[in-house]
CSV table of C-alpha atoms and ligand atoms in Angstrom, one decimal:
chain,number,residue,atom,x,y,z
A,34,MET,CA,117.5,71.7,88.4
A,35,ARG,CA,116.9,75.4,88.3
A,36,PRO,CA,119.7,77.7,89.4
A,37,ILE,CA,117.8,78.7,92.6
A,38,GLU,CA,117.4,75.0,93.5
A,39,GLN,CA,121.2,74.5,92.9
A,40,ARG,CA,121.8,77.4,95.3
A,41,ALA,CA,119.7,75.8,98.0
A,42,LEU,CA,121.5,72.5,97.5
A,43,GLN,CA,124.9,74.2,97.6
A,44,ALA,CA,123.9,76.1,100.8
A,45,TYR,CA,122.9,72.8,102.4
A,46,ARG,CA,126.2,71.2,101.5
A,47,GLU,CA,128.2,74.1,102.9
A,48,GLN,CA,126.2,74.6,106.1
A,49,PHE,CA,125.7,71.0,107.1
A,50,LEU,CA,128.6,69.2,105.3
A,51,ALA,CA,126.3,66.6,104.0
A,52,GLU,CA,123.9,65.7,101.2
A,53,PRO,CA,120.2,66.6,101.6
A,54,ILE,CA,117.6,63.9,101.1
A,55,LEU,CA,115.7,66.0,98.6
A,56,VAL,CA,115.3,69.4,97.0
A,57,ALA,CA,112.0,71.1,96.3
A,58,SER,CA,110.8,74.5,95.2
A,59,ALA,CA,107.6,76.6,95.0
A,60,PRO,CA,106.9,79.8,92.9
A,61,GLY,CA,105.6,83.2,93.7
A,62,ARG,CA,102.4,84.2,91.9
A,63,VAL,CA,100.8,87.0,89.9
A,64,ASN,CA,97.0,87.3,90.0
A,65,LEU,CA,95.5,88.0,86.5
A,66,ILE,CA,92.1,89.0,87.8
A,67,GLY,CA,89.9,88.5,90.9
A,68,GLU,CA,91.4,90.8,93.6
A,69,HIS,CA,90.1,90.8,97.2
A,70,THR,CA,87.5,88.2,96.2
A,71,ASP,CA,89.2,85.2,97.9
A,72,TYR,CA,88.1,86.1,101.5
A,73,ASN,CA,84.7,86.8,100.2
A,74,GLY,CA,84.1,83.3,99.0
A,75,GLY,CA,84.6,84.3,95.4
A,76,PHE,CA,86.8,83.6,92.4
A,77,VAL,CA,90.5,84.3,91.6
A,78,LEU,CA,92.7,83.6,88.5
A,79,PRO,CA,96.4,83.6,89.4
A,80,CYS,CA,99.4,82.1,87.6
A,81,ALA,CA,102.8,81.0,89.0
A,82,ILE,CA,105.8,83.0,88.0
A,83,GLY,CA,109.3,82.0,87.2
A,84,LYS,CA,110.6,83.2,90.6
A,85,ARG,CA,110.8,80.6,93.3
A,86,VAL,CA,111.8,79.7,96.8
A,87,ALA,CA,113.9,76.5,96.9
A,88,ILE,CA,114.6,74.2,99.9
A,89,ALA,CA,117.1,71.4,100.4
A,90,ILE,CA,116.1,69.2,103.3
A,91,GLY,CA,117.5,66.3,105.4
A,92,LEU,CA,117.1,64.7,108.8
A,93,SER,CA,118.8,66.1,111.8
A,94,GLN,CA,119.1,65.9,115.7
A,95,SER,CA,117.2,69.1,116.2
A,96,THR,CA,115.2,71.2,113.7
A,97,LEU,CA,117.3,74.0,112.1
A,98,PHE,CA,116.7,76.3,109.2
A,99,TYR,CA,119.3,78.2,107.2
A,100,SER,CA,118.6,81.0,104.8
A,101,ALA,CA,121.2,81.5,102.0
A,102,ASP,CA,119.6,85.0,101.3
A,103,PHE,CA,119.8,86.3,104.9
A,104,GLU,CA,122.9,84.1,105.7
A,105,GLU,CA,121.3,83.2,109.0
A,106,ARG,CA,120.6,80.1,110.9
A,107,CYS,CA,117.5,79.7,113.0
A,108,PRO,CA,115.9,77.0,115.2
A,109,LEU,CA,112.3,76.0,115.1
A,110,LEU,CA,110.4,79.0,116.6
A,111,GLU,CA,107.9,78.7,119.4
A,112,LYS,CA,106.1,81.8,118.3
A,113,ARG,CA,106.3,84.5,115.7
A,114,GLU,CA,109.5,86.6,115.5
A,115,GLY,CA,108.8,88.7,112.5
A,116,SER,CA,111.5,87.0,110.5
A,117,TRP,CA,111.8,84.7,107.5
A,118,ALA,CA,111.9,81.7,109.9
A,119,ASP,CA,108.3,82.3,111.0
A,120,TYR,CA,107.1,80.7,107.7
A,121,PRO,CA,108.9,77.3,107.9
A,122,SER,CA,108.3,77.2,111.7
A,123,GLY,CA,104.6,77.8,111.1
A,124,ILE,CA,104.4,75.0,108.6
A,125,VAL,CA,106.2,72.5,110.9
A,126,ARG,CA,104.0,73.4,113.8
A,127,ALA,CA,100.8,73.2,111.7
A,128,MET,CA,101.7,69.7,110.5
A,129,LYS,CA,102.5,68.6,114.0
A,130,ASP,CA,99.3,70.1,115.3
A,131,ARG,CA,97.4,68.0,112.7
A,132,GLY,CA,99.1,64.9,114.0
A,133,PHE,CA,101.5,64.2,111.2
A,134,ASP,CA,104.7,62.5,112.2
A,135,ILE,CA,107.3,65.1,111.6
A,136,GLN,CA,110.8,64.4,112.9
A,137,HIS,CA,113.7,66.9,113.2
A,138,VAL,CA,114.9,68.3,109.9
A,139,ARG,CA,117.5,70.7,108.7
A,140,CYS,CA,116.7,72.8,105.7
A,141,ALA,CA,118.6,75.3,103.5
A,142,PHE,CA,116.5,77.9,101.7
A,143,ALA,CA,117.3,80.1,98.7
A,144,GLY,CA,114.8,82.3,96.9
A,145,ASP,CA,114.5,84.9,94.1
A,146,VAL,CA,110.9,86.0,94.7
A,147,PRO,CA,111.2,89.7,95.6
A,148,LEU,CA,110.2,90.3,99.2
A,149,GLY,CA,107.3,92.6,100.1
A,150,SER,CA,106.3,93.2,96.5
A,151,GLY,CA,103.0,91.4,96.4
A,152,LEU,CA,104.4,88.4,94.5
A,153,SER,CA,103.8,86.1,97.5
A,154,SER,CA,107.3,85.2,98.6
A,155,SER,CA,105.6,84.1,101.9
A,156,ALA,CA,103.3,81.6,100.2
A,157,ALA,CA,106.3,80.4,98.2
A,158,ILE,CA,108.4,79.6,101.3
A,159,GLU,CA,105.4,78.0,103.0
A,160,ALA,CA,104.5,75.9,100.0
A,161,ALA,CA,108.2,74.8,99.4
A,162,THR,CA,108.5,73.8,103.1
A,163,ALA,CA,105.1,72.0,103.0
A,164,ILE,CA,105.8,70.0,99.9
A,165,ALA,CA,109.3,69.0,101.1
A,166,LEU,CA,108.1,67.8,104.4
A,167,ASP,CA,105.2,65.9,102.7
A,168,ALA,CA,107.7,64.1,100.4
A,169,LEU,CA,110.3,63.5,103.1
A,170,PHE,CA,107.9,61.9,105.5
A,171,HIS,CA,105.8,60.2,102.9
A,172,LEU,CA,102.7,61.9,104.1
A,173,GLU,CA,100.9,61.9,100.8
A,174,ILE,CA,98.8,65.0,101.6
A,175,GLU,CA,96.9,66.3,98.6
A,176,LYS,CA,98.2,69.6,97.3
A,177,ARG,CA,94.9,71.4,98.0
A,178,ASP,CA,95.1,70.2,101.6
A,179,LEU,CA,98.7,71.4,101.8
A,180,ALA,CA,97.5,74.8,100.6
A,181,VAL,CA,94.8,75.0,103.3
A,182,LEU,CA,97.4,74.0,105.9
A,183,CYS,CA,99.8,76.7,104.6
A,184,GLN,CA,97.0,79.3,104.8
A,185,HIS,CA,96.2,78.2,108.4
A,186,ALA,CA,99.9,78.5,109.3
A,187,GLU,CA,100.0,82.0,107.9
A,188,ASN,CA,96.8,83.1,109.7
A,189,ALA,CA,97.6,81.5,113.0
A,190,PHE,CA,101.4,81.5,113.3
A,191,VAL,CA,102.5,84.4,111.1
A,192,GLY,CA,99.5,86.4,112.1
A,193,VAL,CA,98.4,87.6,108.6
A,194,ASN,CA,94.7,87.2,107.9
A,195,SER,CA,95.1,86.5,104.2
A,196,GLY,CA,92.8,84.4,102.0
A,197,ILE,CA,93.6,81.2,100.2
A,198,MET,CA,94.7,82.5,96.8
A,199,ASP,CA,98.5,82.7,97.2
A,200,GLN,CA,99.0,79.3,98.7
A,201,TYR,CA,96.7,77.7,96.2
A,202,ALA,CA,98.5,79.4,93.3
A,203,SER,CA,102.0,78.4,94.6
A,204,LEU,CA,101.0,74.7,95.1
A,205,LEU,CA,98.5,74.0,92.3
A,206,CYS,CA,99.4,76.2,89.3
A,207,GLN,CA,100.8,74.5,86.2
A,208,ALA,CA,103.0,75.7,83.3
A,209,GLY,CA,101.1,77.4,80.5
A,210,THR,CA,97.9,77.9,82.4
A,211,ALA,CA,96.2,80.1,84.9
A,212,LEU,CA,94.3,78.6,87.8
A,213,LEU,CA,90.6,79.4,88.3
A,214,VAL,CA,89.9,78.9,92.0
A,215,ASP,CA,86.4,78.9,93.6
A,216,CYS,CA,87.5,80.1,97.0
A,217,ARG,CA,84.4,78.8,98.7
A,218,SER,CA,84.3,75.2,97.4
A,219,LEU,CA,88.1,75.3,96.9
A,220,GLU,CA,87.7,73.6,93.6
A,221,ALA,CA,90.3,74.6,91.1
A,222,ARG,CA,90.6,74.4,87.3
A,223,GLN,CA,93.4,75.0,84.9
A,224,VAL,CA,92.7,77.6,82.2
A,225,PRO,CA,95.1,77.5,79.2
A,226,LEU,CA,96.9,80.7,78.6
A,227,ASN,CA,98.8,80.5,75.3
A,228,LEU,CA,100.3,83.9,75.2
A,229,ALA,CA,103.4,83.1,73.1
A,230,GLU,CA,101.2,81.8,70.3
A,231,ALA,CA,99.3,85.1,70.3
A,232,HIS,CA,102.5,87.1,70.4
A,233,LEU,CA,101.6,88.5,73.7
A,234,ALA,CA,103.5,89.0,77.0
A,235,LEU,CA,102.6,89.7,80.6
A,236,LEU,CA,104.7,92.4,81.9
A,237,VAL,CA,105.0,92.9,85.7
A,238,CYS,CA,106.0,96.3,87.1
A,239,ASP,CA,107.3,96.3,90.6
A,240,THR,CA,106.7,99.9,91.8
A,241,HIS,CA,109.0,99.3,94.8
A,242,VAL,CA,106.5,101.0,97.0
A,243,SER,CA,106.6,99.1,100.3
A,244,ARG,CA,103.3,97.6,101.3
A,245,GLU,CA,104.0,97.8,105.0
A,246,LEU,CA,101.1,100.1,105.7
A,247,GLY,CA,99.0,97.7,103.7
A,248,ALA,CA,98.4,95.3,106.6
A,249,THR,CA,96.1,97.8,108.3
A,250,GLY,CA,94.3,98.6,105.1
A,251,TYR,CA,93.9,94.9,104.2
A,252,ASN,CA,92.3,94.1,107.5
A,253,GLU,CA,90.0,97.1,107.3
A,254,ARG,CA,88.8,96.1,103.8
A,255,ARG,CA,88.1,92.6,105.2
A,256,GLN,CA,86.1,94.0,108.0
A,257,ALA,CA,84.1,96.2,105.7
A,258,CYS,CA,83.2,93.1,103.6
A,259,GLU,CA,82.2,91.1,106.6
A,260,ARG,CA,80.1,94.0,107.9
A,261,ALA,CA,78.4,94.3,104.5
A,262,ALA,CA,77.7,90.6,104.3
A,263,HIS,CA,76.2,90.7,107.8
A,264,ILE,CA,73.9,93.6,106.9
A,265,LEU,CA,72.9,92.0,103.6
A,266,ASP,CA,72.3,88.7,105.5
A,267,VAL,CA,74.4,86.7,103.1
A,268,LYS,CA,77.2,84.1,104.0
A,269,ASP,CA,79.8,86.0,101.9
A,270,LEU,CA,79.7,89.0,99.6
A,271,ARG,CA,79.9,86.4,96.8
A,272,ASP,CA,76.2,85.9,97.4
A,273,ALA,CA,75.2,89.6,97.2
A,274,HIS,CA,73.7,91.3,94.1
A,275,LEU,CA,74.3,94.9,92.9
A,276,ASP,CA,70.6,95.7,93.5
A,277,ASP,CA,70.9,94.8,97.2
A,278,LEU,CA,73.7,97.2,98.0
A,279,ASP,CA,71.6,100.3,98.7
A,280,LYS,CA,71.1,99.0,102.3
A,281,LEU,CA,74.8,99.7,103.0
A,282,SER,CA,76.6,102.9,104.1
A,283,SER,CA,78.3,104.7,101.2
A,284,GLU,CA,81.8,103.3,102.1
A,285,ASP,CA,80.7,99.7,102.5
A,286,ARG,CA,78.6,100.0,99.4
A,287,LYS,CA,81.7,100.9,97.4
A,288,ARG,CA,83.7,98.0,98.8
A,289,ALA,CA,80.9,95.6,98.1
A,290,THR,CA,80.4,96.9,94.6
A,291,HIS,CA,84.0,96.1,93.9
A,292,VAL,CA,83.6,92.5,95.2
A,293,VAL,CA,80.4,91.8,93.3
A,294,THR,CA,81.6,93.2,90.0
A,295,GLU,CA,85.0,91.7,90.3
A,296,ASN,CA,83.6,88.2,90.8
A,297,ALA,CA,81.6,88.6,87.6
A,298,ARG,CA,84.7,89.8,85.8
A,299,VAL,CA,86.7,86.7,86.7
A,300,LEU,CA,84.1,84.4,85.2
A,301,GLN,CA,83.9,86.6,82.1
A,302,ALA,CA,87.7,86.6,81.9
A,303,VAL,CA,87.8,82.8,81.9
A,304,LEU,CA,85.2,82.7,79.0
A,305,ALA,CA,87.3,85.3,77.1
A,306,LEU,CA,90.5,83.1,77.6
A,307,GLN,CA,88.6,80.0,76.4
A,308,ARG,CA,87.8,81.7,73.2
A,309,GLN,CA,91.3,83.2,73.0
A,310,ASP,CA,89.7,86.7,73.0
A,311,PHE,CA,92.6,88.6,74.6
A,312,GLY,CA,91.1,92.0,73.7
A,313,ALA,CA,88.0,91.2,75.9
A,314,PHE,CA,90.3,89.8,78.6
A,315,GLY,CA,92.4,93.0,78.6
A,316,ARG,CA,89.3,95.2,78.9
A,317,LEU,CA,88.3,93.3,82.0
A,318,MET,CA,91.7,93.9,83.5
A,319,TYR,CA,91.3,97.7,82.9
A,320,ALA,CA,87.8,97.5,84.5
A,321,SER,CA,89.2,95.6,87.5
A,322,HIS,CA,91.8,98.3,88.0
A,323,ARG,CA,89.2,101.1,87.9
A,324,SER,CA,87.1,99.2,90.5
A,325,LEU,CA,90.1,98.7,92.7
A,326,ARG,CA,91.1,102.3,92.4
A,327,ASP,CA,87.7,104.0,92.8
A,328,ASP,CA,85.5,101.5,94.8
A,329,TYR,CA,88.0,99.4,96.8
A,330,GLU,CA,90.5,102.3,97.1
A,331,VAL,CA,93.7,100.2,97.3
A,332,SER,CA,95.6,101.8,94.4
A,333,THR,CA,98.5,104.2,94.6
A,334,PRO,CA,99.7,107.0,92.3
A,335,GLU,CA,102.5,104.7,91.0
A,336,LEU,CA,100.1,101.9,90.1
A,337,ASP,CA,97.6,104.3,88.5
A,338,ALA,CA,100.4,105.9,86.5
A,339,PHE,CA,101.5,102.5,85.2
A,340,VAL,CA,98.0,101.6,84.1
A,341,GLU,CA,97.5,105.1,82.4
A,342,ILE,CA,100.7,104.7,80.5
A,343,ALA,CA,99.7,101.1,79.5
A,344,ILE,CA,96.5,102.6,78.0
A,345,GLN,CA,98.5,105.2,76.1
A,346,THR,CA,100.9,102.5,74.8
A,347,SER,CA,97.9,100.5,73.5
A,348,ALA,CA,98.4,97.6,76.0
A,349,LEU,CA,95.4,95.2,75.8
A,350,GLY,CA,94.9,95.5,79.5
A,351,ALA,CA,96.6,96.5,82.8
A,352,ARG,CA,95.8,96.5,86.5
A,353,LEU,CA,97.3,96.4,89.9
A,354,THR,CA,97.9,92.9,91.2
A,355,GLY,CA,97.8,91.5,94.7
A,356,ALA,CA,96.5,93.4,97.7
A,357,GLY,CA,97.4,96.9,96.4
A,358,PHE,CA,98.7,99.7,98.7
A,359,GLY,CA,102.0,99.5,96.7
A,360,GLY,CA,103.6,96.4,95.2
A,361,CYS,CA,103.1,95.4,91.6
A,362,ALA,CA,101.0,96.0,88.5
A,363,ILE,CA,100.7,93.9,85.4
A,364,ALA,CA,100.0,94.6,81.7
A,365,LEU,CA,99.0,92.4,78.9
A,366,VAL,CA,100.9,93.7,75.9
A,367,ARG,CA,102.0,92.7,72.4
A,368,SER,CA,105.5,91.2,72.8
A,369,GLU,CA,107.1,93.8,70.6
A,370,ASP,CA,105.6,96.6,72.8
A,371,THR,CA,107.2,95.6,76.1
A,372,GLY,CA,110.3,97.7,75.4
A,373,VAL,CA,108.4,100.9,74.7
A,374,LEU,CA,106.0,100.4,77.7
A,375,THR,CA,108.9,100.0,80.1
A,376,MET,CA,110.7,103.0,78.7
A,377,ASN,CA,107.7,105.2,78.9
A,378,VAL,CA,107.0,104.1,82.5
A,379,ARG,CA,110.6,104.7,83.5
A,380,HIS,CA,110.6,108.2,82.1
A,381,TYR,CA,107.3,109.1,83.7
A,382,PHE,CA,108.3,107.7,87.1
A,383,GLU,CA,111.6,109.6,87.0
A,384,ALA,CA,109.9,112.9,86.0
A,385,ARG,CA,107.4,112.5,88.9
A,386,GLY,CA,110.1,111.6,91.4
A,387,PHE,CA,108.7,108.1,92.0
A,388,LYS,CA,111.1,105.3,92.9
A,389,GLN,CA,112.7,103.5,89.9
A,390,PRO,CA,110.4,100.6,89.1
A,391,GLU,CA,111.6,97.1,88.1
A,392,PHE,CA,110.1,95.0,85.3
A,393,PHE,CA,110.0,91.4,84.2
A,394,SER,CA,107.9,89.4,81.8
A,395,PHE,CA,106.8,85.9,82.6
A,396,HIS,CA,105.0,82.9,81.2
A,397,PRO,CA,102.9,80.8,83.5
A,398,GLU,CA,105.2,78.4,85.4
A,399,THR,CA,104.9,75.1,87.3
A,400,GLY,CA,103.7,75.1,90.9
A,401,ALA,CA,105.5,73.5,93.8
A,402,GLU,CA,107.5,70.4,93.0
A,403,VAL,CA,110.1,68.1,94.4
A,404,VAL,CA,113.0,68.2,91.9
A,405,LYS,CA,115.6,65.8,93.4
B,208,GLA,C1,96.9,89.3,99.3
B,208,GLA,C2,96.3,88.1,100.1
B,208,GLA,C3,95.4,87.2,99.2
B,208,GLA,C4,94.4,88.1,98.5
B,208,GLA,C5,95.0,89.3,97.9
B,208,GLA,C6,94.0,90.3,97.3
B,208,GLA,O1,97.7,88.8,98.3
B,208,GLA,O2,97.4,87.3,100.6
B,208,GLA,O3,94.8,86.2,100.0
B,208,GLA,O4,93.4,88.5,99.4
B,208,GLA,O5,95.8,90.0,98.8
B,208,GLA,O6,93.3,89.7,96.2
């Protein structure tokens, strides 16, 4: 069992003075490329990271959630409260709404996915709850259906209009691979990512810039995409071509340009990974960042600075990851260069008066699983 799963187990024992029936966990994610494409019916390429939310679960007289991180108990919520308990409540309700026979449970949660950093701590708690309930009540729901259920819970109960990427990544990713998802057909395919063999590392930089204002920006971007698809008379922007975009207003044209070019980059990135051409893969990451900065306009000075310093440090590629408006950036670097890149970024951020960033390297991890 991983330490975080031990913590959830221990919290359950202490809170409920009993043994749980099972322990499960689900990871956060980093998206390698394919940003703001999921809600446009396009492609994404995320990986699971080694930071997870764990759950210990057992039967009970009435449903009760405990968070070891917030040291707080909470009953099953009727409606959104703006707290961590929204997520498990949303999942229980979504399962009941679909007619699954869910009895009362008590759960203890523990997690080490940073909150509000764009690493999908919310998808991780949703996926962990969903996989634990599925196993406990022998529901045998397929992981991709669990992901769709989690997304519905997030949209309907939590009230965030996100796409399918985060929940898919948390449930379906596997160790050593990235996950190519066609967000229209919902087909997913593992793409091997042998970084260690190539002496490469993926470095994540958490800029610690809160993404709170991002919710408005995210919804605005979604609306611009829907407007553009409507004007172009296509189902989703996935179906648009660069030549068609002249019909759009200048702002909508920029947004659509990002989506159309980003979708193409994801498919090229997968081909690059298949031929182990990490140089080409990295160039696509840089191109993705420029597009997110100039056309989609979701970058920040901190994220741009990280990418500039990555270029100067000869990283193979770098880009913001997740929704943008703060949060994290990633770089693909030679393993021996991670130290110098983090040092250069720290110095620059300090000199500019930015918040001190946090770094971690990761290898693609296993998705949601029951561990005990
Ligand atoms: C957030 C959303 C995802 C996706 C990304 C942008 O992480 O939850 O569905 O839209 O932003 O790629």
